[in-house]
Amino acid sequence: MKVFSTNLRKAIAATAISPLAVIPAILSFTFVSWLFGSDFTVSNFNELPVLFMIILFLAYPLTAAIGLPCTFVLLRFNLVKLTVILAIAVVAALIISLMFNLTLGGWFFYTYLTCSIAFLYWFVFTSVCNET
């Protein structure tokens, strides 16, 4: 007997896995920033695990609070598409960055992380969790 619907199980799996996308996103951002000599580099690579923990601490509740309700609204209107999910992620990043008064560079970094989470959320929800 199935207790939860298939869509709820897929959404829970996507919520549990997708925030882990920030780890390769931060590593690639740090590498590119270091390569081009930007001001957004991590000065000491020993700080990266702390940065991962802080961002994951924020990413999991935000994904659960924003991702799950948006998924069920999108399912209701049959709009679970990558472009729609990325648009919602950019709007959510804009609203949150305005709430915390981030600079333009901070907004780009936060939007980059948010879009990487949204892409993995869409991928897990549509591809990985399909029942055979």
Coordinates of N, CA and C in Angstrom, one line a residue:
M1 N 0.8 -1.2 0.0 CA 0.0 0.0 0.0 C 0.9 1.2 0.0
K2 N 0.6 2.1 -0.9 CA 1.4 3.4 -1.0 C 0.7 4.4 -0.1
V3 N 1.5 5.0 0.7 CA 1.0 6.0 1.6 C 1.0 7.4 1.0
F4 N 2.1 7.7 0.2 CA 2.2 9.0 -0.4 C 2.1 8.8 -1.9
S5 N 1.6 9.8 -2.6 CA 1.5 9.8 -4.0 C 2.8 9.8 -4.7
T6 N 2.9 9.4 -5.9 CA 4.1 9.4 -6.7 C 4.7 10.8 -6.8
N7 N 3.9 11.8 -7.0 CA 4.4 13.2 -7.1 C 5.0 13.7 -5.8
L8 N 4.4 13.3 -4.7 CA 4.9 13.7 -3.4 C 6.3 13.1 -3.1
R9 N 6.4 11.8 -3.5 CA 7.6 11.1 -3.3 C 8.7 11.7 -4.2
K10 N 8.4 12.0 -5.4 CA 9.4 12.6 -6.3 C 9.8 14.0 -5.8
A11 N 8.8 14.8 -5.3 CA 9.2 16.1 -4.7 C 10.0 16.0 -3.5
I12 N 9.8 15.0 -2.6 CA 10.6 14.9 -1.4 C 12.0 14.4 -1.8
A13 N 12.1 13.5 -2.8 CA 13.5 13.1 -3.2 C 14.2 14.3 -3.9
A14 N 13.5 15.1 -4.7 CA 14.2 16.2 -5.3 C 14.6 17.3 -4.3
T15 N 13.7 17.5 -3.2 CA 14.1 18.4 -2.2 C 15.3 17.9 -1.3
A16 N 15.4 16.6 -1.2 CA 16.5 16.1 -0.4 C 17.8 16.1 -1.1
I17 N 17.8 16.0 -2.5 CA 19.0 15.9 -3.2 C 19.4 17.2 -3.8
S18 N 18.5 18.0 -4.3 CA 18.9 19.2 -5.1 C 19.8 20.2 -4.3
P19 N 19.6 20.5 -3.0 CA 20.6 21.5 -2.5 C 22.0 21.1 -2.5
L20 N 22.3 19.8 -2.7 CA 23.7 19.4 -2.8 C 24.4 19.9 -4.1
A21 N 23.6 20.5 -5.0 CA 24.2 21.1 -6.2 C 25.0 22.3 -5.9
V22 N 24.9 22.9 -4.7 CA 25.7 24.1 -4.3 C 27.2 23.7 -4.2
I23 N 27.5 22.4 -3.9 CA 28.9 22.1 -3.7 C 29.7 22.2 -5.0
P24 N 29.3 21.5 -6.1 CA 30.0 21.8 -7.3 C 29.9 23.2 -7.9
A25 N 28.8 23.8 -7.6 CA 28.6 25.2 -8.0 C 29.6 26.1 -7.4
I26 N 29.8 26.0 -6.1 CA 30.8 26.8 -5.3 C 32.2 26.5 -5.8
L27 N 32.5 25.2 -6.0 CA 33.8 24.8 -6.4 C 34.1 25.4 -7.8
S28 N 33.2 25.3 -8.7 CA 33.4 25.9 -10.0 C 33.5 27.4 -10.0
F29 N 32.7 28.1 -9.2 CA 32.7 29.5 -9.1 C 34.1 29.9 -8.4
T30 N 34.5 29.2 -7.4 CA 35.8 29.5 -6.8 C 37.0 29.3 -7.8
F31 N 36.9 28.3 -8.5 CA 38.0 28.0 -9.5 C 38.0 29.1 -10.6
V32 N 36.9 29.5 -11.1 CA 36.8 30.5 -12.2 C 37.2 31.8 -11.6
S33 N 36.8 32.2 -10.4 CA 37.2 33.4 -9.8 C 38.7 33.5 -9.5
W34 N 39.3 32.3 -9.1 CA 40.7 32.3 -8.8 C 41.5 32.4 -10.2
L35 N 40.9 31.7 -11.2 CA 41.6 31.7 -12.5 C 41.6 33.1 -13.1
F36 N 40.6 33.9 -13.0 CA 40.6 35.2 -13.5 C 40.9 36.3 -12.5
G37 N 41.3 36.0 -11.3 CA 41.7 37.0 -10.3 C 40.6 37.9 -9.9
S38 N 39.4 37.4 -9.6 CA 38.3 38.2 -9.2 C 38.4 38.5 -7.7
D39 N 37.6 39.4 -7.2 CA 37.6 39.8 -5.8 C 36.7 38.8 -5.0
F40 N 36.0 37.9 -5.7 CA 35.1 37.0 -5.0 C 35.7 35.7 -4.7
T41 N 37.0 35.6 -4.6 CA 37.7 34.3 -4.3 C 37.6 34.0 -2.8
V42 N 37.7 32.8 -2.5 CA 37.9 32.4 -1.1 C 39.4 32.5 -0.8
S43 N 39.8 33.3 0.1 CA 41.2 33.6 0.4 C 42.0 32.4 0.8
N44 N 41.3 31.6 1.6 CA 42.0 30.4 2.1 C 41.0 29.2 1.8
F45 N 41.5 28.2 1.2 CA 40.7 27.1 0.8 C 40.2 26.2 2.0
N46 N 40.8 26.5 3.2 CA 40.3 25.9 4.4 C 38.9 26.4 4.8
E47 N 38.5 27.5 4.2 CA 37.2 28.1 4.5 C 36.1 27.5 3.7
L48 N 36.4 26.7 2.7 CA 35.4 26.1 1.8 C 34.4 25.2 2.6
P49 N 34.9 24.3 3.5 CA 33.9 23.4 4.2 C 32.9 24.2 5.0
V50 N 33.4 25.3 5.6 CA 32.5 26.2 6.4 C 31.5 26.9 5.5
L51 N 32.0 27.3 4.4 CA 31.1 27.9 3.4 C 30.0 26.9 2.9
F52 N 30.4 25.7 2.6 CA 29.5 24.7 2.2 C 28.4 24.4 3.3
M53 N 28.9 24.3 4.5 CA 27.9 24.1 5.6 C 26.9 25.2 5.8
I54 N 27.4 26.5 5.7 CA 26.5 27.6 5.8 C 25.5 27.7 4.7
I55 N 26.0 27.5 3.5 CA 25.0 27.5 2.3 C 24.1 26.4 2.3
L56 N 24.5 25.2 2.7 CA 23.6 24.0 2.8 C 22.6 24.2 3.9
F57 N 23.0 24.9 5.0 CA 22.1 25.2 6.1 C 21.0 26.1 5.6
L58 N 21.3 27.0 4.7 CA 20.3 27.9 4.2 C 19.5 27.3 3.0
A59 N 20.2 26.4 2.2 CA 19.6 25.9 1.0 C 18.5 24.9 1.3
Y60 N 18.7 24.0 2.3 CA 17.7 23.0 2.5 C 16.3 23.6 3.0
P61 N 16.3 24.5 4.0 CA 15.0 25.1 4.3 C 14.3 25.9 3.2
L62 N 15.2 26.6 2.5 CA 14.6 27.5 1.4 C 14.1 26.6 0.3
T63 N 14.7 25.5 0.0 CA 14.2 24.6 -1.1 C 12.9 23.9 -0.6
A64 N 12.9 23.6 0.7 CA 11.6 23.0 1.2 C 10.5 24.0 1.2
A65 N 10.8 25.2 1.6 CA 9.8 26.3 1.7 C 9.3 26.8 0.4
I66 N 10.2 26.9 -0.6 CA 9.8 27.4 -1.9 C 9.6 26.3 -2.9
G67 N 10.5 25.3 -2.9 CA 10.4 24.3 -4.0 C 9.2 23.4 -3.9
L68 N 8.9 22.9 -2.7 CA 7.7 22.0 -2.6 C 6.4 22.7 -3.0
P69 N 6.1 23.8 -2.4 CA 4.8 24.4 -2.8 C 4.7 24.8 -4.3
C70 N 5.8 25.3 -4.8 CA 5.9 25.7 -6.3 C 5.7 24.4 -7.1
T71 N 6.3 23.3 -6.7 CA 6.1 22.1 -7.5 C 4.7 21.7 -7.6
F72 N 4.0 21.7 -6.5 CA 2.6 21.3 -6.5 C 1.7 22.2 -7.3
V73 N 2.0 23.5 -7.3 CA 1.3 24.5 -8.1 C 1.5 24.3 -9.6
L74 N 2.8 24.0 -9.9 CA 3.2 23.7 -11.3 C 2.6 22.4 -11.8
L75 N 2.5 21.4 -10.9 CA 1.9 20.2 -11.3 C 0.4 20.4 -11.6
R76 N -0.2 21.2 -10.8 CA -1.7 21.5 -10.9 C -2.0 22.0 -12.3
F77 N -1.1 22.9 -12.8 CA -1.3 23.6 -14.1 C -0.4 22.9 -15.2
N78 N 0.2 21.8 -14.9 CA 1.0 21.0 -15.9 C 2.1 21.9 -16.5
L79 N 2.9 22.6 -15.6 CA 3.9 23.5 -16.1 C 5.3 23.1 -15.5
V80 N 5.5 21.8 -15.2 CA 6.8 21.4 -14.7 C 7.8 21.3 -15.8
K81 N 8.3 22.5 -16.2 CA 9.3 22.6 -17.3 C 10.5 23.3 -16.7
L82 N 11.7 23.1 -17.3 CA 12.9 23.7 -16.8 C 12.9 25.2 -16.9
T83 N 12.3 25.8 -18.0 CA 12.3 27.2 -18.1 C 11.4 27.9 -17.0
V84 N 10.3 27.3 -16.7 CA 9.4 27.8 -15.7 C 10.1 27.7 -14.3
I85 N 10.7 26.6 -14.0 CA 11.4 26.4 -12.7 C 12.6 27.4 -12.6
L86 N 13.3 27.6 -13.6 CA 14.5 28.5 -13.6 C 14.0 30.0 -13.4
A87 N 12.8 30.3 -14.1 CA 12.3 31.6 -13.9 C 11.8 31.9 -12.5
I88 N 11.2 30.9 -11.9 CA 10.8 31.0 -10.5 C 12.0 31.1 -9.6
A89 N 13.1 30.4 -9.9 CA 14.3 30.5 -9.1 C 14.9 31.8 -9.2
V90 N 14.9 32.4 -10.3 CA 15.5 33.8 -10.5 C 14.7 34.8 -9.7
V91 N 13.4 34.7 -9.8 CA 12.5 35.6 -9.1 C 12.7 35.5 -7.6
A92 N 12.7 34.2 -7.1 CA 13.0 34.0 -5.7 C 14.3 34.5 -5.3
A93 N 15.3 34.4 -6.1 CA 16.7 34.9 -5.7 C 16.6 36.4 -5.7
L94 N 15.9 37.0 -6.6 CA 15.8 38.5 -6.6 C 15.0 39.0 -5.3
I95 N 14.0 38.3 -5.0 CA 13.2 38.7 -3.8 C 14.0 38.6 -2.5
I96 N 14.7 37.4 -2.4 CA 15.5 37.2 -1.2 C 16.7 38.1 -1.2
S97 N 17.3 38.4 -2.3 CA 18.5 39.3 -2.3 C 18.0 40.8 -2.0
L98 N 16.8 41.1 -2.4 CA 16.3 42.5 -2.0 C 16.0 42.5 -0.5
M99 N 15.5 41.4 0.0 CA 15.2 41.4 1.5 C 16.5 41.6 2.3
F100 N 17.6 41.0 1.8 CA 18.9 41.0 2.6 C 19.8 42.1 2.1
N101 N 19.3 42.9 1.1 CA 20.1 44.1 0.6 C 21.5 43.7 0.1
L102 N 21.5 42.7 -0.8 CA 22.7 42.2 -1.4 C 23.1 43.1 -2.5
T103 N 24.4 43.2 -2.8 CA 25.0 43.9 -3.9 C 24.7 43.2 -5.2
L104 N 25.1 43.8 -6.3 CA 24.8 43.1 -7.6 C 25.6 41.9 -7.7
G105 N 26.9 41.9 -7.3 CA 27.7 40.7 -7.3 C 27.2 39.6 -6.4
G106 N 26.7 40.0 -5.3 CA 26.0 39.0 -4.4 C 24.8 38.4 -5.0
W107 N 24.0 39.3 -5.7 CA 22.8 38.7 -6.4 C 23.2 37.8 -7.4
F108 N 24.2 38.0 -8.2 CA 24.6 37.1 -9.3 C 25.1 35.8 -8.7
F109 N 25.9 35.8 -7.6 CA 26.3 34.6 -6.9 C 25.1 33.8 -6.4
Y110 N 24.2 34.5 -5.7 CA 23.0 33.8 -5.2 C 22.2 33.3 -6.3
T111 N 22.0 34.0 -7.4 CA 21.2 33.5 -8.5 C 21.9 32.3 -9.1
Y112 N 23.2 32.3 -9.2 CA 23.9 31.2 -9.8 C 23.7 29.9 -8.9
L113 N 23.7 30.1 -7.6 CA 23.5 28.9 -6.7 C 22.0 28.5 -6.8
T114 N 21.1 29.4 -6.8 CA 19.7 29.1 -6.9 C 19.4 28.4 -8.2
C115 N 19.9 28.8 -9.3 CA 19.7 28.2 -10.6 C 20.3 26.8 -10.6
S116 N 21.4 26.6 -10.0 CA 22.0 25.2 -10.0 C 21.1 24.3 -9.1
I117 N 20.6 24.8 -8.0 CA 19.7 24.0 -7.2 C 18.4 23.7 -8.0
A118 N 17.8 24.7 -8.7 CA 16.6 24.5 -9.5 C 16.8 23.5 -10.6
F119 N 18.0 23.6 -11.3 CA 18.2 22.6 -12.4 C 18.3 21.2 -11.8
L120 N 19.0 21.0 -10.7 CA 19.0 19.7 -10.2 C 17.7 19.2 -9.7
Y121 N 16.9 20.1 -9.1 CA 15.5 19.8 -8.6 C 14.7 19.3 -9.8
W122 N 14.7 20.1 -10.9 CA 14.0 19.7 -12.1 C 14.5 18.3 -12.6
F123 N 15.8 18.1 -12.7 CA 16.3 16.9 -13.2 C 15.9 15.7 -12.4
V124 N 16.0 15.8 -11.0 CA 15.6 14.7 -10.1 C 14.1 14.4 -10.2
F125 N 13.4 15.5 -10.3 CA 11.9 15.4 -10.3 C 11.4 14.7 -11.6
T126 N 12.0 15.1 -12.7 CA 11.5 14.6 -14.0 C 12.1 13.3 -14.5
S127 N 13.4 13.2 -14.2 CA 14.2 12.1 -14.8 C 14.5 10.9 -13.9
V128 N 15.0 11.2 -12.8 CA 15.6 10.2 -11.9 C 14.5 9.4 -11.2
C129 N 13.5 10.1 -10.8 CA 12.4 9.5 -9.9 C 11.3 8.8 -10.7
N130 N 11.4 8.7 -12.0 CA 10.3 8.0 -12.7 C 10.3 6.5 -12.4
E131 N 9.1 6.0 -12.2 CA 8.9 4.6 -11.9 C 8.9 3.9 -13.2
T132 N 9.4 2.7 -13.1 CA 9.4 1.8 -14.3 C 8.3 0.8 -14.3

